[in-house]
Coordinates of N, CA and C in Angstrom, one line a residue:
M1 N -42.6 -60.4 -78.0 CA -43.8 -60.0 -78.4 C -43.9 -58.4 -78.7
T2 N -44.6 -57.9 -79.9 CA -44.5 -56.7 -80.1 C -45.9 -56.0 -79.6
D3 N -46.0 -54.7 -79.6 CA -47.2 -53.8 -79.2 C -48.1 -53.4 -80.3
G4 N -47.9 -54.1 -81.5 CA -48.5 -53.4 -82.5 C -47.8 -52.5 -83.2
R5 N -46.5 -52.2 -82.8 CA -45.8 -51.3 -83.7 C -45.1 -52.0 -85.0
S6 N -45.0 -53.2 -84.9 CA -44.5 -54.1 -86.0 C -45.0 -53.7 -87.6
W7 N -46.3 -53.3 -87.2 CA -47.0 -53.2 -88.5 C -47.0 -51.9 -88.8
Q8 N -46.7 -50.8 -88.2 CA -46.4 -49.2 -88.5 C -45.4 -49.0 -89.5
G9 N -45.8 -48.3 -90.5 CA -44.8 -47.8 -91.3 C -44.6 -48.9 -92.4
N10 N -43.4 -49.0 -93.1 CA -42.9 -50.0 -94.3 C -42.3 -51.2 -93.6
W11 N -42.9 -52.0 -92.9 CA -42.2 -53.1 -92.0 C -41.5 -54.0 -93.2
K12 N -41.7 -54.0 -94.2 CA -40.7 -54.9 -95.1 C -39.4 -54.2 -95.4
T13 N -39.4 -52.9 -95.5 CA -38.2 -52.1 -95.8 C -37.5 -52.1 -94.3
R14 N -38.1 -51.9 -93.1 CA -37.3 -52.2 -91.8 C -36.8 -53.6 -91.7
L15 N -37.7 -54.7 -92.1 CA -37.1 -55.9 -91.8 C -35.9 -56.2 -92.6
Y16 N -36.0 -55.7 -93.9 CA -34.6 -56.2 -94.7 C -33.5 -55.2 -94.3
E17 N -33.7 -54.0 -93.8 CA -32.7 -53.3 -93.2 C -32.1 -53.8 -91.8
R18 N -32.8 -54.6 -91.2 CA -32.1 -54.9 -90.0 C -31.3 -56.0 -90.3
V19 N -32.0 -57.1 -91.3 CA -31.1 -58.2 -91.8 C -29.9 -57.7 -92.4
R20 N -29.7 -56.6 -93.1 CA -28.7 -56.0 -93.6 C -27.5 -55.6 -92.4
E21 N -28.0 -54.9 -91.4 CA -27.5 -54.3 -90.2 C -26.5 -55.6 -89.5
H22 N -27.3 -56.8 -89.6 CA -26.8 -57.9 -89.1 C -25.8 -58.5 -90.0
G23 N -25.4 -58.3 -91.2 CA -24.3 -58.5 -91.9 C -24.9 -59.5 -93.0
Y24 N -26.2 -59.4 -93.2 CA -26.8 -60.8 -94.1 C -27.3 -59.9 -95.5
D25 N -27.3 -61.0 -96.5 CA -27.9 -60.2 -97.8 C -29.1 -60.7 -97.8
S26 N -29.7 -61.8 -97.1 CA -31.1 -62.1 -97.3 C -31.7 -62.6 -96.0
L27 N -32.9 -62.6 -95.8 CA -33.7 -63.3 -94.5 C -33.1 -64.7 -94.4
T28 N -33.2 -65.3 -95.7 CA -33.0 -66.6 -95.5 C -31.7 -67.1 -94.7
A29 N -30.7 -66.3 -95.4 CA -29.2 -66.2 -94.8 C -29.2 -66.1 -93.3
F30 N -29.8 -65.0 -92.7 CA -29.8 -64.9 -91.4 C -30.6 -66.0 -90.7
A31 N -31.7 -66.3 -91.2 CA -32.6 -67.3 -90.6 C -31.6 -68.8 -90.4
E32 N -31.1 -69.1 -91.8 CA -30.5 -70.3 -91.5 C -29.2 -70.2 -90.8
A33 N -28.6 -69.0 -90.3 CA -27.5 -69.0 -89.4 C -27.9 -69.5 -87.9
R34 N -29.4 -69.5 -87.7 CA -30.0 -69.7 -86.5 C -30.9 -70.7 -86.7
P35 N -30.6 -71.9 -87.0 CA -31.7 -73.0 -87.7 C -32.8 -73.5 -86.7
T36 N -32.3 -73.3 -85.4 CA -33.1 -73.9 -84.3 C -33.9 -72.8 -83.6
A37 N -33.9 -71.6 -84.2 CA -34.3 -70.4 -83.5 C -35.9 -70.4 -83.9
S38 N -36.6 -70.1 -83.0 CA -38.1 -69.9 -83.5 C -38.4 -68.5 -84.3
L39 N -39.4 -68.4 -84.9 CA -39.4 -67.4 -85.4 C -39.8 -66.0 -84.6
V40 N -40.2 -66.2 -83.5 CA -40.1 -65.0 -82.4 C -38.9 -64.6 -81.9
Q41 N -38.2 -65.7 -82.0 CA -36.7 -65.6 -81.6 C -35.9 -64.7 -82.7
L42 N -36.1 -65.1 -83.9 CA -35.5 -64.2 -84.9 C -36.1 -62.9 -85.0
A43 N -37.4 -62.7 -84.9 CA -37.9 -61.5 -84.9 C -37.5 -60.6 -83.8
E44 N -37.3 -61.0 -82.5 CA -36.9 -60.3 -81.5 C -35.3 -59.7 -81.7
E45 N -34.5 -60.7 -82.4 CA -33.1 -60.7 -82.7 C -33.0 -59.2 -83.7
L46 N -33.8 -59.4 -84.7 CA -34.1 -58.3 -85.6 C -34.5 -57.0 -85.2
G47 N -35.5 -57.0 -84.1 CA -36.1 -55.6 -83.5 C -37.2 -56.1 -82.7
K48 N -36.7 -56.3 -81.3 CA -37.6 -57.0 -80.3 C -39.2 -56.2 -80.3
D49 N -39.0 -54.9 -80.6 CA -40.3 -54.0 -80.3 C -40.9 -53.9 -81.9
D50 N -40.3 -54.2 -82.8 CA -41.1 -53.5 -84.1 C -40.9 -54.4 -85.3
I51 N -40.6 -55.7 -84.9 CA -40.5 -57.1 -86.0 C -41.5 -58.2 -85.4
A52 N -42.2 -58.8 -86.2 CA -43.1 -59.8 -85.6 C -42.8 -61.0 -86.3
G53 N -42.8 -62.3 -85.7 CA -42.6 -63.5 -86.2 C -43.0 -63.7 -87.4
V54 N -44.4 -63.4 -87.6 CA -45.1 -63.6 -89.0 C -44.5 -62.9 -90.2
Q55 N -43.8 -61.7 -89.7 CA -43.1 -60.8 -90.6 C -42.1 -61.7 -91.3
V56 N -41.3 -62.2 -90.3 CA -40.1 -63.1 -90.6 C -40.6 -64.2 -91.6
F57 N -41.6 -64.7 -91.1 CA -42.1 -65.9 -92.0 C -42.4 -65.8 -93.3
S58 N -43.3 -64.3 -93.6 CA -43.7 -64.0 -94.7 C -42.6 -63.6 -95.5
G59 N -41.4 -62.9 -95.2 CA -40.1 -62.7 -95.8 C -39.5 -64.2 -96.2
L60 N -39.5 -64.9 -95.6 CA -38.9 -66.3 -95.7 C -39.6 -67.1 -96.7
V61 N -41.0 -67.0 -96.7 CA -41.8 -67.5 -97.9 C -41.5 -66.9 -99.2
A62 N -41.4 -65.4 -99.2 CA -41.1 -64.9 -100.5 C -39.7 -65.1 -101.0
E63 N -38.7 -65.3 -100.1 CA -37.4 -65.5 -100.7 C -37.6 -67.0 -101.0
A64 N -38.2 -67.9 -100.5 CA -38.1 -69.4 -101.1 C -38.9 -69.6 -102.0
E65 N -40.1 -68.5 -102.4 CA -40.7 -69.1 -103.5 C -39.6 -68.2 -104.8
R66 N -39.2 -67.1 -104.7 CA -38.3 -66.7 -105.7 C -37.1 -67.8 -106.0
S67 N -36.6 -68.4 -105.2 CA -35.7 -69.5 -105.3 C -35.8 -70.6 -105.6
H68 N -37.3 -70.8 -105.3 CA -37.9 -72.1 -106.0 C -37.3 -73.1 -104.6
R69 N -37.2 -72.9 -103.5 CA -36.8 -73.6 -102.5 C -37.8 -73.7 -101.1
L70 N -39.0 -73.7 -101.6 CA -40.0 -73.9 -100.8 C -40.1 -75.1 -99.8
T71 N -39.7 -76.4 -100.4 CA -39.5 -77.4 -99.6 C -38.6 -77.1 -98.5
R72 N -37.5 -76.6 -98.7 CA -36.4 -76.3 -97.7 C -36.7 -75.8 -96.6
L73 N -37.6 -74.6 -96.9 CA -38.2 -73.9 -96.0 C -39.2 -74.6 -95.3
V74 N -39.9 -75.4 -95.7 CA -41.1 -76.1 -95.0 C -40.1 -77.0 -94.2
R75 N -39.0 -77.6 -94.2 CA -38.0 -78.6 -93.6 C -37.3 -77.5 -92.5
S76 N -36.9 -76.4 -92.9 CA -36.7 -75.5 -91.8 C -37.4 -75.1 -90.6
Q77 N -38.6 -74.9 -91.1 CA -39.7 -74.7 -90.3 C -40.1 -75.8 -89.1
F78 N -40.0 -77.1 -89.8 CA -40.2 -78.3 -88.7 C -38.9 -78.2 -87.8
V79 N -37.7 -77.8 -88.3 CA -36.7 -77.9 -87.3 C -36.9 -77.1 -86.1
R80 N -37.5 -75.8 -86.5 CA -37.5 -74.7 -85.5 C -38.8 -75.2 -84.5
E81 N -40.0 -75.8 -85.3 CA -40.8 -76.0 -84.2 C -40.5 -77.2 -83.3
L82 N -40.2 -78.3 -83.7 CA -39.3 -79.3 -83.0 C -38.3 -79.0 -81.9
S83 N -37.6 -78.0 -82.3 CA -36.5 -77.3 -81.3 C -37.2 -76.7 -80.2
E84 N -38.2 -76.0 -80.6 CA -38.9 -75.2 -79.4 C -39.8 -76.2 -78.3
D85 N -40.1 -77.0 -78.6 CA -40.9 -77.9 -77.8 C -40.1 -79.0 -77.4
F86 N -39.1 -79.4 -78.1 CA -38.1 -80.8 -77.7 C -36.8 -80.4 -78.0
P87 N -36.2 -79.6 -77.3 CA -34.6 -79.0 -77.8 C -33.7 -80.3 -77.3
D88 N -34.0 -81.2 -76.6 CA -33.3 -82.8 -76.5 C -33.4 -83.5 -77.8
G89 N -34.5 -83.1 -78.4 CA -35.0 -84.0 -79.5 C -36.2 -84.8 -79.3
W90 N -36.5 -85.8 -80.1 CA -37.7 -86.6 -80.4 C -38.2 -87.3 -79.1
P91 N -38.9 -87.2 -78.3 CA -39.0 -87.8 -77.0 C -39.1 -89.3 -77.0
A92 N -38.3 -89.9 -76.1 CA -38.4 -91.1 -75.8 C -39.6 -92.0 -75.6
I93 N -40.3 -91.1 -74.7 CA -41.6 -91.7 -74.2 C -42.7 -90.7 -74.7
V94 N -43.4 -91.2 -75.3 CA -44.7 -90.3 -75.9 C -45.8 -90.5 -74.9
D95 N -45.8 -90.0 -73.9 CA -46.9 -90.3 -72.8 C -47.9 -89.1 -73.1
D96 N -48.8 -89.0 -72.3 CA -50.0 -88.0 -72.6 C -49.4 -86.5 -72.7
N97 N -48.6 -86.2 -71.7 CA -48.2 -84.9 -71.8 C -47.0 -84.6 -73.0
N98 N -46.3 -85.6 -73.4 CA -45.4 -85.4 -74.7 C -46.4 -85.5 -76.0
R99 N -47.2 -86.2 -75.6 CA -48.3 -86.3 -77.0 C -48.9 -85.1 -77.6
F100 N -49.4 -84.6 -76.2 CA -50.0 -83.1 -76.6 C -48.9 -82.2 -77.2
T101 N -47.9 -82.0 -76.7 CA -46.7 -81.1 -76.9 C -46.4 -81.5 -78.3
L102 N -46.3 -82.8 -78.7 CA -45.9 -83.2 -79.9 C -46.9 -82.6 -81.1
A103 N -48.2 -83.0 -80.8 CA -49.3 -82.6 -81.5 C -49.4 -81.0 -81.7
H104 N -49.0 -80.3 -80.7 CA -49.0 -78.7 -80.7 C -47.7 -78.3 -81.5
A105 N -46.6 -79.0 -81.7 CA -45.6 -78.5 -82.3 C -45.9 -79.1 -83.8
L106 N -46.5 -80.0 -84.1 CA -46.8 -80.7 -85.5 C -48.0 -79.8 -85.9
A107 N -48.8 -79.5 -85.2 CA -49.9 -78.5 -85.7 C -49.0 -77.1 -85.9
R108 N -48.4 -76.5 -85.2 CA -47.9 -75.2 -85.6 C -46.9 -75.3 -87.0
W109 N -46.3 -76.5 -87.0 CA -45.9 -76.7 -88.6 C -46.7 -76.5 -89.5
C110 N -47.6 -77.4 -89.7 CA -48.6 -77.2 -90.4 C -49.3 -75.9 -90.4
S111 N -49.4 -75.2 -89.4 CA -50.0 -73.7 -89.8 C -49.1 -73.2 -90.5
Y112 N -47.6 -73.4 -90.6 CA -46.8 -72.4 -91.1 C -46.3 -72.9 -92.5
T113 N -47.0 -73.8 -93.1 CA -46.9 -74.6 -94.3 C -47.6 -74.0 -95.4
P114 N -46.9 -73.4 -96.5 CA -47.7 -72.9 -97.6 C -48.4 -74.0 -98.2
E115 N -49.5 -73.4 -98.6 CA -50.6 -74.2 -99.3 C -50.2 -75.3 -100.2
T116 N -49.0 -75.0 -101.1 CA -48.7 -76.0 -102.1 C -48.2 -77.2 -101.6
H117 N -47.5 -77.0 -100.1 CA -47.0 -78.3 -99.6 C -47.9 -78.8 -98.4
E118 N -49.2 -78.4 -98.1 CA -49.8 -78.8 -97.0 C -50.1 -80.2 -97.3
A119 N -50.4 -81.0 -98.2 CA -50.8 -82.6 -98.3 C -49.4 -83.3 -98.2
R120 N -48.4 -82.7 -98.5 CA -47.0 -83.3 -98.4 C -46.7 -83.4 -96.8
V121 N -47.2 -82.2 -96.3 CA -46.5 -82.0 -94.9 C -47.5 -83.0 -94.1
K122 N -48.9 -83.2 -94.2 CA -49.9 -83.9 -93.5 C -49.3 -85.2 -93.6
K123 N -48.7 -86.0 -94.9 CA -48.3 -87.0 -95.0 C -47.2 -87.3 -94.1
V124 N -46.1 -86.4 -94.0 CA -44.9 -86.5 -93.2 C -45.3 -86.6 -91.6
R125 N -46.1 -85.8 -91.2 CA -46.9 -85.8 -89.8 C -47.2 -87.1 -89.7
D126 N -48.2 -87.6 -90.2 CA -48.6 -88.9 -90.1 C -47.6 -89.8 -89.9
A127 N -46.8 -90.1 -90.8 CA -45.7 -90.9 -91.0 C -44.8 -90.9 -89.7
L128 N -44.6 -89.6 -89.5 CA -43.8 -89.6 -87.8 C -44.5 -89.9 -86.6
L129 N -45.8 -89.9 -86.6 CA -46.6 -90.3 -85.7 C -46.8 -92.0 -85.6
E130 N -46.9 -92.6 -86.9 CA -47.1 -94.0 -87.0 C -45.8 -94.6 -86.7
A131 N -44.7 -94.0 -87.3 CA -43.3 -94.8 -87.2 C -42.5 -93.8 -86.5
P132 N -42.4 -93.5 -85.4 CA -41.6 -92.3 -84.8 C -40.2 -92.7 -85.2
P133 N -39.2 -91.2 -85.3 CA -37.8 -91.6 -85.4 C -37.5 -92.0 -84.3
P134 N -36.1 -92.2 -84.0 CA -35.4 -92.9 -82.8 C -35.5 -91.8 -81.6
P135 N -35.6 -92.2 -80.6 CA -35.7 -91.1 -79.3 C -34.3 -90.3 -79.3
G136 N -34.5 -89.0 -79.2 CA -33.5 -88.1 -79.0 C -33.1 -87.5 -80.3
W137 N -34.0 -88.0 -81.8 CA -33.4 -87.4 -83.0 C -33.8 -85.9 -82.9
R138 N -32.9 -85.4 -83.4 CA -32.9 -83.8 -83.3 C -32.4 -83.2 -84.5
P139 N -33.2 -82.8 -85.6 CA -32.6 -82.1 -86.6 C -32.2 -80.8 -86.5
L140 N -31.0 -80.6 -86.7 CA -30.2 -79.1 -86.6 C -30.5 -78.3 -87.8
G141 N -30.9 -78.7 -88.8 CA -31.2 -78.0 -90.0 C -31.8 -78.6 -91.1
P142 N -32.3 -77.8 -92.2 CA -33.3 -78.5 -93.2 C -32.6 -79.7 -94.2
D143 N -31.2 -79.8 -93.9 CA -30.6 -80.8 -94.5 C -30.4 -82.0 -93.6
D144 N -30.9 -82.2 -92.6 CA -30.9 -83.4 -91.9 C -31.4 -84.7 -92.7
E145 N -30.3 -85.3 -92.7 CA -30.4 -86.8 -93.7 C -32.1 -87.5 -93.6
F146 N -32.4 -87.6 -92.1 CA -33.7 -88.3 -92.1 C -34.9 -87.4 -92.4
L147 N -34.7 -86.0 -92.1 CA -35.8 -85.1 -92.5 C -35.8 -85.1 -94.1
L148 N -34.7 -85.1 -94.8 CA -34.8 -85.1 -96.0 C -35.4 -86.6 -96.9
T149 N -35.3 -87.6 -96.0 CA -36.1 -88.5 -96.7 C -37.5 -88.5 -96.2
L150 N -37.9 -87.7 -95.5 CA -39.4 -87.6 -95.1 C -39.8 -86.6 -96.3
L151 N -39.2 -85.5 -96.5 CA -39.5 -84.6 -97.4 C -38.5 -84.1 -98.3
P152 N -38.3 -84.7 -99.5 CA -37.2 -84.5 -100.1 C -37.6 -83.2 -101.1
D153 N -36.4 -82.8 -101.8 CA -36.7 -81.4 -102.4 C -37.3 -81.3 -103.8
N154 N -38.4 -82.0 -104.0 CA -39.1 -82.0 -105.0 C -40.2 -81.2 -104.8
E155 N -40.1 -80.0 -105.6 CA -41.2 -79.0 -105.2 C -42.4 -79.3 -105.6
A156 N -43.5 -78.9 -104.9 CA -44.8 -79.3 -105.1 C -45.5 -78.6 -106.2

């Protein structure tokens, strides 16, 4: 977590300088090389004290919009949110504790969804809760076969 320094100066320039220092041409390539890392983890790797997770996400959205790959970004964010709370995959038993944690992960995912995809994401969320995937399902990236059936690449 940063202490506010992440917003000082030209943070976008700083963000992309760090991405290049790590050997990547784009923030998307950097993030996709770490598909289960949270936004905070990505930010900390780029600059523990002066890059924030929301800045990473802002950059990812901008790149996804330019490349017309917002749906892929939305799937990527689902992978990140699920991995954060359920590193061993979808829970086998959805008891009160898991239900709360699952709701929290899905709510975070929804909150990081661009407005153009909100309706689709809510349908996917509802479908996952109504007919859960097999226990242990753990998408490792945005191209997970089951995740693609839920949220195919038709841009909204």
